[in-house]
PDB file of C-alpha atoms in Angstrom:
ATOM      1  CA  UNK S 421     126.898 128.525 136.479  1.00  0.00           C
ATOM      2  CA  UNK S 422     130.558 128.186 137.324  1.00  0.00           C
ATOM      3  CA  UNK S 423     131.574 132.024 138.853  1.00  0.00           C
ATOM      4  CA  UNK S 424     133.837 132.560 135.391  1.00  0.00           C
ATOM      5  CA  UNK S 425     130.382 132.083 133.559  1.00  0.00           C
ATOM      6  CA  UNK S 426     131.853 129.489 131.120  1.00  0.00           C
ATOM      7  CA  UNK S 427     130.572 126.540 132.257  1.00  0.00           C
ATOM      8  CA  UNK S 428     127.425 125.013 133.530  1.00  0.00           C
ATOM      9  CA  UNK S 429     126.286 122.237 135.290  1.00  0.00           C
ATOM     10  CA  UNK S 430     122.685 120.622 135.818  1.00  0.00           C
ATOM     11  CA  UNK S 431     120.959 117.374 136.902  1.00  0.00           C
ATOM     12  CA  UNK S 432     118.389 115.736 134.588  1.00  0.00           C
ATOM     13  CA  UNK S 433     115.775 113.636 137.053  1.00  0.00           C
ATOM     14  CA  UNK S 434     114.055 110.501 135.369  1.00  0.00           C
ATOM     15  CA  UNK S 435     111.077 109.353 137.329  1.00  0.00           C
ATOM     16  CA  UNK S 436     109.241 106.141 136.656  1.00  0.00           C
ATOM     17  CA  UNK S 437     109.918 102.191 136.991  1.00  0.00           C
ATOM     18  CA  UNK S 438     113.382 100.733 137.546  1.00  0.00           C
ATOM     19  CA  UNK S 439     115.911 100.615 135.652  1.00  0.00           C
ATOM     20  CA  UNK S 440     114.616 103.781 133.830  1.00  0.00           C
ATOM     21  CA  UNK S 441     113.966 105.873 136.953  1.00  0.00           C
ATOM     22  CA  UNK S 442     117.051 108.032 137.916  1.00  0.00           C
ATOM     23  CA  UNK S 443     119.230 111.063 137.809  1.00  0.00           C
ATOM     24  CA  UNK S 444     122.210 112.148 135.371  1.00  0.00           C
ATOM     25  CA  UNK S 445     124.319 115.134 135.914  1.00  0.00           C
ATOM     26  CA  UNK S 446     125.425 116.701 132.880  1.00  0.00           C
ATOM     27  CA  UNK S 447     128.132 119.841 132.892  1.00  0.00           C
ATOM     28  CA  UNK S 448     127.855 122.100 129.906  1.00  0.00           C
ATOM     29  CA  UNK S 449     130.899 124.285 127.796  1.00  0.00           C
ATOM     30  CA  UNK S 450     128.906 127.641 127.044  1.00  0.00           C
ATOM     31  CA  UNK S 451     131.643 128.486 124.835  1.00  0.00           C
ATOM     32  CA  UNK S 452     131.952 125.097 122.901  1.00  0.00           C
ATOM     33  CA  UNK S 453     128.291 124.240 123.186  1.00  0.00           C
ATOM     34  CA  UNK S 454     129.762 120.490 124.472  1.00  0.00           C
ATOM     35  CA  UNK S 455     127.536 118.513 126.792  1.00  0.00           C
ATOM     36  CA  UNK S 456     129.072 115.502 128.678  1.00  0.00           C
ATOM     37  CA  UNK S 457     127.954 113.521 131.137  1.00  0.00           C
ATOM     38  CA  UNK S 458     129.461 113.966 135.121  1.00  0.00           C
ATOM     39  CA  UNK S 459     127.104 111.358 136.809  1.00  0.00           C
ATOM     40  CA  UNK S 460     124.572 108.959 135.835  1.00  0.00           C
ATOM     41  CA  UNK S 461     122.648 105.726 138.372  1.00  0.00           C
ATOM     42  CA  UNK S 462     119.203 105.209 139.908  1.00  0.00           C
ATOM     43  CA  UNK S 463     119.686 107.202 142.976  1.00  0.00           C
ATOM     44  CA  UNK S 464     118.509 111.286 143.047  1.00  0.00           C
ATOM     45  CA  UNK S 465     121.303 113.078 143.389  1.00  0.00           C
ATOM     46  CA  UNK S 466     121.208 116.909 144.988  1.00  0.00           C
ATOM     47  CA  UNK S 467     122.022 120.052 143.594  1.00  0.00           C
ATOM     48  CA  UNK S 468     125.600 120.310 141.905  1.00  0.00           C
ATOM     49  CA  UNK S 469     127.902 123.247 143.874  1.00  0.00           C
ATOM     50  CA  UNK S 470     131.014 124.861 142.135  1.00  0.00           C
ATOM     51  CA  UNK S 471     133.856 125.495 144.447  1.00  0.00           C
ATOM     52  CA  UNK S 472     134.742 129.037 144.981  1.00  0.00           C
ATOM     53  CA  UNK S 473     137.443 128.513 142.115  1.00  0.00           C
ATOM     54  CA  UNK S 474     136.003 126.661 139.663  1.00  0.00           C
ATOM     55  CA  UNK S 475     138.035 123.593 140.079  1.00  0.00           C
ATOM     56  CA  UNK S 476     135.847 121.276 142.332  1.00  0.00           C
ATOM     57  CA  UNK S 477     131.979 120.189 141.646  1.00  0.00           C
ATOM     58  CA  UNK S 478     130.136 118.472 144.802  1.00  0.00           C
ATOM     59  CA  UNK S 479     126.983 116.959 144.932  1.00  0.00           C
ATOM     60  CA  UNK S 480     125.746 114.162 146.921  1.00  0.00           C
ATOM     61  CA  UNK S 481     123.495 111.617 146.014  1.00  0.00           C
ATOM     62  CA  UNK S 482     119.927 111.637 147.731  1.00  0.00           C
ATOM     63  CA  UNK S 483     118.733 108.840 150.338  1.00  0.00           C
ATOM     64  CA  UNK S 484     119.845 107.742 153.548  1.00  0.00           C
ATOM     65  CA  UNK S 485     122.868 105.596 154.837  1.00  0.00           C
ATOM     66  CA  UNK S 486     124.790 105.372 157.642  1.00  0.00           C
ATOM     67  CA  UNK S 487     127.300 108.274 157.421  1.00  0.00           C
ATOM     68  CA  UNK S 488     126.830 110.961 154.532  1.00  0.00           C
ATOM     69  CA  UNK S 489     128.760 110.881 151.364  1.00  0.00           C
ATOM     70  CA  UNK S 490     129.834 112.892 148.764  1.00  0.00           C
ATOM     71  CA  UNK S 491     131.196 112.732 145.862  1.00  0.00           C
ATOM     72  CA  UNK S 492     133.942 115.775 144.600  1.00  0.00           C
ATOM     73  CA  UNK S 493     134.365 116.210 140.823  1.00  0.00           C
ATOM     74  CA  UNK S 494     137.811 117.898 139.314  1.00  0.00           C
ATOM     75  CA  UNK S 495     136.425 119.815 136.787  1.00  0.00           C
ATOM     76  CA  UNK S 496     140.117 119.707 134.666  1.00  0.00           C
ATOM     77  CA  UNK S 497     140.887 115.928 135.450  1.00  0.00           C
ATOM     78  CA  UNK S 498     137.769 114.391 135.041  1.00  0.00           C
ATOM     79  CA  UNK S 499     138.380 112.869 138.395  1.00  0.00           C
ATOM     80  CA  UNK S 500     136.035 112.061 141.043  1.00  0.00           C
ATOM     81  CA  UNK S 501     136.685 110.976 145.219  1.00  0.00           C
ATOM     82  CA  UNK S 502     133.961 110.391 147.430  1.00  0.00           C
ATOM     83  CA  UNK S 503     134.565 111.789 151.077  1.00  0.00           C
ATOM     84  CA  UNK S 504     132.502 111.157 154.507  1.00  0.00           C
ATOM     85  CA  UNK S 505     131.224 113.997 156.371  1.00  0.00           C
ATOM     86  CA  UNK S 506     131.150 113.506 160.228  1.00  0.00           C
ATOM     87  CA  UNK S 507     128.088 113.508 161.919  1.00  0.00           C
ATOM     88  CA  UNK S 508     127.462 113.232 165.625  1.00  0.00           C
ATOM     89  CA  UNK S 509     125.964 110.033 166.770  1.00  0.00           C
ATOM     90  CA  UNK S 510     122.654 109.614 168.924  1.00  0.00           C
ATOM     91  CA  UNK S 511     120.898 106.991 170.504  1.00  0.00           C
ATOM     92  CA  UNK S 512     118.518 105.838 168.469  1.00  0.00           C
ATOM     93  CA  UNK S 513     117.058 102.477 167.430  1.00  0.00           C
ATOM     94  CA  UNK S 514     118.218 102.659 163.865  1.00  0.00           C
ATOM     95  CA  UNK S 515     120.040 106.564 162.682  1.00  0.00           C
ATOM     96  CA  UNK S 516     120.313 107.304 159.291  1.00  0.00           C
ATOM     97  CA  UNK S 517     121.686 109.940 158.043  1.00  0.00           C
ATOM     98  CA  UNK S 518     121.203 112.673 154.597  1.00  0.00           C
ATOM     99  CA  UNK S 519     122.263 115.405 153.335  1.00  0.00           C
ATOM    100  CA  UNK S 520     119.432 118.410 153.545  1.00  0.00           C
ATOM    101  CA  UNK S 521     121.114 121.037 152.002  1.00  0.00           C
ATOM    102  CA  UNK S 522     125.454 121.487 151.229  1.00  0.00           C
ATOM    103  CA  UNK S 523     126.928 124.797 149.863  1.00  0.00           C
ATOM    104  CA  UNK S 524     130.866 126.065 149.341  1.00  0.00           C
ATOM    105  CA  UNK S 525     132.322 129.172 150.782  1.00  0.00           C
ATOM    106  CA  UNK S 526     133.030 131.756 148.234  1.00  0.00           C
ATOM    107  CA  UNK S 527     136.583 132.184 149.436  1.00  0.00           C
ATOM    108  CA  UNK S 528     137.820 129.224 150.478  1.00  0.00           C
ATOM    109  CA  UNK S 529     137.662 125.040 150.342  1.00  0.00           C
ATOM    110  CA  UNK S 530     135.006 124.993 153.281  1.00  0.00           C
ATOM    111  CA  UNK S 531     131.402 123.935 153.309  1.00  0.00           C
ATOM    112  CA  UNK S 532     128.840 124.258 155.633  1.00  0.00           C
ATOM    113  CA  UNK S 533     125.811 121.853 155.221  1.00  0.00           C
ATOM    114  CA  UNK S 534     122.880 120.694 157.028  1.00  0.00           C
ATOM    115  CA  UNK S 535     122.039 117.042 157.897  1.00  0.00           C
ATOM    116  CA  UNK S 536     118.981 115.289 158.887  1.00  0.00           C
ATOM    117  CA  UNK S 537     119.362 112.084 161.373  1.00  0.00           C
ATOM    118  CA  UNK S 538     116.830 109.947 162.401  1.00  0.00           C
ATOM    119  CA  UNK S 539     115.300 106.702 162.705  1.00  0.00           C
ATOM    120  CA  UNK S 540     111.341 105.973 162.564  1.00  0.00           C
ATOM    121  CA  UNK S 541     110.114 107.472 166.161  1.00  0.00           C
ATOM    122  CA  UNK S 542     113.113 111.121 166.037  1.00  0.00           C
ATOM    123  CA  UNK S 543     114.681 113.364 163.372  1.00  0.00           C
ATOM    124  CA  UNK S 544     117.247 115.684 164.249  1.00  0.00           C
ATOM    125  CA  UNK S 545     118.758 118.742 161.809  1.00  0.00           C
ATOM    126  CA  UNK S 546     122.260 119.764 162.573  1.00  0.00           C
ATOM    127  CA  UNK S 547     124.429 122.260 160.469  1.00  0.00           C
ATOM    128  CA  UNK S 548     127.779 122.203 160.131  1.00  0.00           C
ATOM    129  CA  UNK S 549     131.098 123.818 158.308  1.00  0.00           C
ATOM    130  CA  UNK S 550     133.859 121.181 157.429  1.00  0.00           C
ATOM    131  CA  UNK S 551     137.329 122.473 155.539  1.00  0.00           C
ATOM    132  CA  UNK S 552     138.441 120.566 152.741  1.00  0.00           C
ATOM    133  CA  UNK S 553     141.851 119.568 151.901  1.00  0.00           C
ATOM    134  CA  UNK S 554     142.088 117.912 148.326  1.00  0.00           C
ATOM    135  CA  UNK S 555     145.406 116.837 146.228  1.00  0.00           C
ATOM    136  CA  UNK S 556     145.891 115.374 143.100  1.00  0.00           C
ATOM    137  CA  UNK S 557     147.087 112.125 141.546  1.00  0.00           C
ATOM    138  CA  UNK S 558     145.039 110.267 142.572  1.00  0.00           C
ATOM    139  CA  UNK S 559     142.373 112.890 143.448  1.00  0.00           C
ATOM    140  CA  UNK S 560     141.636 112.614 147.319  1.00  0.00           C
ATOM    141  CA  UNK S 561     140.221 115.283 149.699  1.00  0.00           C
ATOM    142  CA  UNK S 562     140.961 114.922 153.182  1.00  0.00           C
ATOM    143  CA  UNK S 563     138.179 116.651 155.822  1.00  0.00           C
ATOM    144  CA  UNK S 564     139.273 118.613 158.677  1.00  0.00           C
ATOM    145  CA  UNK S 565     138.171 121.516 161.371  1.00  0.00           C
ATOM    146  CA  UNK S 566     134.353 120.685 161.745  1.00  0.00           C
ATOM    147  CA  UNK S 567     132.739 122.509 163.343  1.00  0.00           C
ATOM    148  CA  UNK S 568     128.326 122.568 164.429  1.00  0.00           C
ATOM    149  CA  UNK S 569     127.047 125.113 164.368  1.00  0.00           C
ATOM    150  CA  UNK S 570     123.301 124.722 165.455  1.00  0.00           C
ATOM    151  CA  UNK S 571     121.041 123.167 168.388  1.00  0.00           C
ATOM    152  CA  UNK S 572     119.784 119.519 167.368  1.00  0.00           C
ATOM    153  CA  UNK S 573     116.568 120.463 168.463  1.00  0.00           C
ATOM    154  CA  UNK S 574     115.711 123.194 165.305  1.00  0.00           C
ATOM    155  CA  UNK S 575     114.809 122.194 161.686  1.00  0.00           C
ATOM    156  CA  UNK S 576     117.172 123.861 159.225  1.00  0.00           C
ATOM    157  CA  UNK S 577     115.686 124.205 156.076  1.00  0.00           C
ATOM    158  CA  UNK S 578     118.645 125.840 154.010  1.00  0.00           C
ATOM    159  CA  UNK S 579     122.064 127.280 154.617  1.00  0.00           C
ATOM    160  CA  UNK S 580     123.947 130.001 152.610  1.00  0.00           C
ATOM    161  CA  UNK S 581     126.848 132.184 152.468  1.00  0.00           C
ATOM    162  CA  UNK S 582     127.465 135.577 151.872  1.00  0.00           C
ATOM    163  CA  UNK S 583     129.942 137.253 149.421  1.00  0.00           C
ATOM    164  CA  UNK S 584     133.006 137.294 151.351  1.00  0.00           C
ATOM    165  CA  UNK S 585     132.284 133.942 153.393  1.00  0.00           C
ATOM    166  CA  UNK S 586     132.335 135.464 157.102  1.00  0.00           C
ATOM    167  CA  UNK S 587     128.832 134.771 157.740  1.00  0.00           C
ATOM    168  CA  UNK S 588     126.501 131.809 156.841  1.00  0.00           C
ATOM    169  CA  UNK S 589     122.638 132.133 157.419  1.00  0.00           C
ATOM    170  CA  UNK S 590     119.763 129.522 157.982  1.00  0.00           C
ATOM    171  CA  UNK S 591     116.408 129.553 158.044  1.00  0.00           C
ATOM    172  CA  UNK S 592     114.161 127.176 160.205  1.00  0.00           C
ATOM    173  CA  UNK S 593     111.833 126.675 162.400  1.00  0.00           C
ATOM    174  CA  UNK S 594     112.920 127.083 166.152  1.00  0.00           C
ATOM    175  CA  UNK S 595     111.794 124.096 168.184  1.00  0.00           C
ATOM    176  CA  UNK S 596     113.500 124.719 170.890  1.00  0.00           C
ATOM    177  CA  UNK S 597     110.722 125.291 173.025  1.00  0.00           C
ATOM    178  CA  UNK S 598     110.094 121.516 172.148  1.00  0.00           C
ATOM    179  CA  UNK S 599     107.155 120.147 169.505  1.00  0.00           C
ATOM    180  CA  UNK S 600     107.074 120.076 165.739  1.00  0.00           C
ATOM    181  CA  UNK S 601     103.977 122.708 165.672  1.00  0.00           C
ATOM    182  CA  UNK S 602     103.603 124.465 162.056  1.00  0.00           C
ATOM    183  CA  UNK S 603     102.639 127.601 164.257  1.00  0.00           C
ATOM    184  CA  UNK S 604     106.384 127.339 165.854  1.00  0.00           C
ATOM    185  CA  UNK S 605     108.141 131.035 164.779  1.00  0.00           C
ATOM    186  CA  UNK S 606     110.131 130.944 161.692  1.00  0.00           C
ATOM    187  CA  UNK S 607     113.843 132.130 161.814  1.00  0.00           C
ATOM    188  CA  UNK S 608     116.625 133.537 159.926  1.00  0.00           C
ATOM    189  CA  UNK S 609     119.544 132.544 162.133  1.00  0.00           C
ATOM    190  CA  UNK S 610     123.218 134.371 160.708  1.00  0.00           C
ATOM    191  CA  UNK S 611     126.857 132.761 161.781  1.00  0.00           C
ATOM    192  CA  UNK S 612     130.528 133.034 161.496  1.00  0.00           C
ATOM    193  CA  UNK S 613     131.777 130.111 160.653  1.00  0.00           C
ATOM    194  CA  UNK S 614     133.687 129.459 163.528  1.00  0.00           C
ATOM    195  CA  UNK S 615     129.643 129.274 165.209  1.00  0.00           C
ATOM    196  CA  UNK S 616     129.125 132.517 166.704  1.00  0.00           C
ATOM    197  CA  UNK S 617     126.154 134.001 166.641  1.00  0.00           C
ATOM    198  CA  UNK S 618     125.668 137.482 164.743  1.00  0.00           C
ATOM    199  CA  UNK S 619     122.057 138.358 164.247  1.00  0.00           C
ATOM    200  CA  UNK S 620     118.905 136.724 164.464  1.00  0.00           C
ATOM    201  CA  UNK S 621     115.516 137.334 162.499  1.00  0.00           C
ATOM    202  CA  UNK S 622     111.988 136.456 164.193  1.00  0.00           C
ATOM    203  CA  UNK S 623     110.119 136.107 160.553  1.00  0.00           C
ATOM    204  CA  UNK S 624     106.698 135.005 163.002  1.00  0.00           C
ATOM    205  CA  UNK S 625     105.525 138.546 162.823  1.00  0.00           C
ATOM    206  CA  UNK S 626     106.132 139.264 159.279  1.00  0.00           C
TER     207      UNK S 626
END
């Protein structure tokens, strides 16, 4: 739901041989009861996010590439811009990169998502915030003031904000003790944005 409650948006996943197999993203008037069509291609795409003012839709679409992309929707306009995300670069034989999770601020044009990069033999999960600056005619969004906020070394599994966007929390599993056990302790890890830490939950002896 958009946060005025008037509007809708939702993916519709279509899974079988090519060229039927694929995704469309639809974005639904409550008030009207009008359906149209945001999105539609082969690819998965992940979950649709409203910005905090109802203006912007993001979403990215799922599999891996060489640097992550999204694509921004202006809800008014009809217009859409794709934008790169930074990620930090290891050595390995053949990175990838995707998105495992994106979500906006409530207050403001910044995200904070997490990434997965890897090749065949290492995976790495990084999250980060990234500001947004978007104009219009034609519709671009420039990205600025990223920031990481985790240890390469831990899987992040989701990220989140709160109400009034001055903390983000993640859950994962904390590797940083090195291994990929399942018996590694699972954490809630809370942020500012800015990176520093705030509270940490050991969910091992729940």
């Amino acid at each position: 739901f958009s946060h005025d409650m008037r509007q809708f948006v939702f993916k519709v996943v279509v899974r079988g041989p090519l060229p039927e197999n694929g995704s469309t993203l639809f974005l639904a008037d409550l008030n009207s009861g009008n359906v149209r069509v945001l999105w539609q291609g082969q690819n998965n795409i992940g979950d649709p996010r409203w910005s905090f003012d109802d203006r912007f839709i993001i979403y990215e679409e799922a599999g891996y590439s060489r640097q992550p992309r999204i694509q921004i929707y202006e809800v008014q306009t009809g217009s859409v811009t794709e934008i790169a995300i930074p990620a930090k670069k290891f050595n390995l034989n053949n990175q990838t990169v995707s998105f495992e999770d994106i979500n906006w601020s409530p207050t403001e044009m910044t995200l904070a998502y997490t990434l997965e990069i890897g090749d065949i033999q290492q995976v790495f999960y990084e999250t980060y915030t990234a500001h947004l600056d978007c104009v219009d005619t034609p519709l671009t969004c420039a990205v600025s003031n990223v920031k990481q906020l985790d240890a390469v070394n831990n899987l992040w599994r989701s990220v989140s904000w709160n109400r009034d966007g001055t903390l983000i929390a993640s859950g994962y599993n904390d590797f940083s003790a090195g291994g990929f056990s399942q018996d590694e302790p699972a954490v809630i890890d809370i942020r500012r944005p800015d990176g520093t830490p705030y509270q940490r939950i050991d969910l091992s002896s729940q």
